[in-house]
Coordinates of C-alpha atoms in Angstrom, one line a residue:
X1 CA 126.2 83.4 111.4
X2 CA 124.4 85.6 108.9
X3 CA 121.7 87.8 110.2
X4 CA 118.2 87.3 108.7
X5 CA 115.4 89.8 108.2
X6 CA 112.9 88.8 111.0
X7 CA 109.4 88.2 109.9
X8 CA 106.8 90.7 111.3
X9 CA 104.7 89.2 114.2
X10 CA 101.6 90.5 112.4
X11 CA 100.4 91.3 108.8
X12 CA 101.5 94.5 107.1
X13 CA 98.0 95.9 107.4
X14 CA 97.5 94.9 111.1
X15 CA 98.5 98.4 112.4
X16 CA 96.0 100.3 110.3
X17 CA 94.7 103.0 110.6
X18 CA 97.8 104.1 112.6
X19 CA 100.4 102.8 110.1
X20 CA 99.2 101.8 106.6
X21 CA 100.2 98.5 104.9
X22 CA 102.3 100.2 102.2
X23 CA 104.4 102.1 104.8
X24 CA 105.0 98.9 106.7
X25 CA 106.0 97.1 103.5
X26 CA 108.5 99.8 102.6
X27 CA 109.9 100.2 106.1
X28 CA 110.2 96.4 106.8
X29 CA 110.9 95.1 103.3
X30 CA 113.2 97.8 102.1
X31 CA 114.7 99.7 105.0
X32 CA 115.1 96.9 107.6
X33 CA 116.0 94.5 104.8
X34 CA 118.7 96.9 103.7
X35 CA 120.2 97.2 107.2
X36 CA 120.2 93.4 107.4
X37 CA 122.0 92.9 104.0
X38 CA 124.4 95.7 104.6
X39 CA 125.3 94.4 108.1
X40 CA 126.0 91.0 106.7
X41 CA 128.2 92.5 104.0
X42 CA 130.1 94.6 106.6
X43 CA 130.9 91.6 108.9
X44 CA 131.5 89.0 106.2
X45 CA 134.9 87.3 106.6
X46 CA 135.6 89.2 109.9
X47 CA 135.8 88.0 113.5
X48 CA 132.2 89.4 113.9
X49 CA 130.7 86.6 112.0
X50 CA 129.0 84.3 114.5
X51 CA 128.6 86.9 117.2
X52 CA 125.2 88.0 118.4
X53 CA 124.0 91.5 117.5
X54 CA 124.2 92.5 121.2
X55 CA 127.8 91.4 121.4
X56 CA 128.7 93.4 118.3
X57 CA 126.9 96.5 119.5
X58 CA 128.4 96.4 123.0
X59 CA 131.9 97.0 121.4
X60 CA 130.8 99.2 118.5
X61 CA 133.6 101.7 119.0
X62 CA 136.0 99.0 117.8
X63 CA 134.1 98.5 114.5
X64 CA 133.5 100.4 111.2
X65 CA 130.8 103.0 110.5
X66 CA 129.1 100.4 108.3
X67 CA 128.8 97.9 111.2
X68 CA 127.6 100.7 113.6
X69 CA 125.0 102.1 111.2
X70 CA 123.7 98.8 109.9
X71 CA 124.0 96.8 113.1
X72 CA 122.1 99.5 114.9
X73 CA 119.5 99.7 112.2
X74 CA 119.1 95.9 112.3
X75 CA 118.7 95.7 116.1
X76 CA 116.6 98.9 116.5
X77 CA 114.0 97.8 113.9
X78 CA 113.8 94.3 115.2
X79 CA 112.8 95.7 118.6
X80 CA 110.5 98.3 116.9
X81 CA 108.4 95.6 115.2
X82 CA 108.2 93.6 118.4
X83 CA 107.0 96.4 120.6
X84 CA 104.1 97.3 118.3
X85 CA 100.9 95.3 118.3
X86 CA 97.5 95.4 116.6
X87 CA 96.1 94.5 120.0
X88 CA 98.3 96.8 122.1
X89 CA 98.1 100.3 123.5
X90 CA 96.9 101.9 126.6
X91 CA 98.4 102.1 130.1
X92 CA 100.6 99.2 131.2
X93 CA 99.8 97.1 134.3
X94 CA 101.6 95.0 136.8
X95 CA 105.4 95.4 137.3
X96 CA 105.9 97.6 134.3
X97 CA 103.2 100.1 135.6
X98 CA 104.8 100.1 139.0
X99 CA 108.3 100.7 137.6
X100 CA 107.0 103.6 135.4
X101 CA 105.2 105.1 138.4
X102 CA 108.4 104.8 140.5
X103 CA 110.6 106.4 137.8
X104 CA 108.4 109.0 136.3
X105 CA 105.5 109.6 138.8
X106 CA 102.8 108.4 136.5
X107 CA 102.2 106.9 133.0
X108 CA 101.2 110.4 131.8
X109 CA 104.5 111.9 133.0
X110 CA 106.4 109.0 131.3
X111 CA 104.5 109.7 128.0
X112 CA 105.4 113.4 128.3
X113 CA 109.1 112.6 128.9
X114 CA 109.2 110.0 126.1
X115 CA 107.5 112.3 123.6
X116 CA 109.9 115.1 124.5
X117 CA 112.9 112.8 123.9
X118 CA 111.6 112.0 120.5
X119 CA 110.5 115.6 119.6
X120 CA 113.8 117.2 120.6
X121 CA 116.0 114.7 118.8
X122 CA 117.4 116.9 116.1
X123 CA 117.5 115.2 112.7
X124 CA 117.3 111.4 112.7
X125 CA 117.4 109.0 115.6
X126 CA 115.5 107.1 118.3
X127 CA 113.8 107.7 121.6
X128 CA 114.2 104.9 124.1
X129 CA 112.8 103.6 127.4
X130 CA 115.6 101.6 129.0
X131 CA 116.2 99.5 132.0
X132 CA 119.3 100.7 133.7
X133 CA 120.5 99.3 137.0
X134 CA 117.0 98.1 137.8
X135 CA 115.4 101.5 137.0
X136 CA 113.6 102.8 134.0
X137 CA 115.1 105.8 132.1
X138 CA 114.2 107.7 128.9
X139 CA 116.9 108.9 126.5
X140 CA 117.5 109.4 122.8
X141 CA 120.3 108.6 120.4
X142 CA 121.2 109.9 116.9
X143 CA 120.9 108.0 113.7
X144 CA 120.9 104.2 114.3
X145 CA 122.7 104.3 117.6
X146 CA 121.1 102.6 120.6
X147 CA 121.7 102.2 124.4
X148 CA 123.5 98.9 123.9
X149 CA 126.4 100.6 122.1
X150 CA 129.5 101.5 124.1
X151 CA 129.5 105.0 122.8
X152 CA 125.8 105.8 122.5
X153 CA 125.6 108.5 125.2
X154 CA 122.8 106.6 127.1
X155 CA 123.0 103.1 128.4
X156 CA 120.9 100.2 129.5
X157 CA 118.7 97.6 128.0
X158 CA 116.2 99.1 125.6
X159 CA 112.6 97.9 126.1
X160 CA 110.8 100.4 123.9
X161 CA 112.2 102.3 121.0
X162 CA 110.6 105.0 118.7
X163 CA 112.0 105.6 115.3
X164 CA 112.2 109.4 114.8
X165 CA 113.9 109.3 111.4
X166 CA 112.6 111.6 108.7
X167 CA 110.8 108.6 107.0
X168 CA 109.2 107.6 110.3
X169 CA 105.5 107.9 111.2

């Protein structure tokens, strides 16, 4: 299986004025596309061909730096595009709101902790909201690492990711 650059679920200009169309074109069409192509090159003719990205990442310590960096970049950006929406924003409701309140005390406290995880990530990386053993947690990872990786330093299933790379917004 070869990985494909996923289409955005909205137009490049849909997130304006928060993120302009040109930035989206570069970030999706150049950066994410580069991770996709480089991941495919790194796994070509290996036993990783045909595996899901989640399977590859779960055993990342067994693979090359090219697989780690580009596999992480591929997965992270795929989630990144999905969690943003031109019609989104604001406080969550329902089960997500209840889980945030249980884990952080309030939505405002969650935002503070998430912002701190992003702002204190030295250099490049990601801030994450993860579901870990039925509870929400905030963590951050360097570079293109993510909580699915067996050596990321934080674990769980990412449900929100914020790109804090130097070319990020």
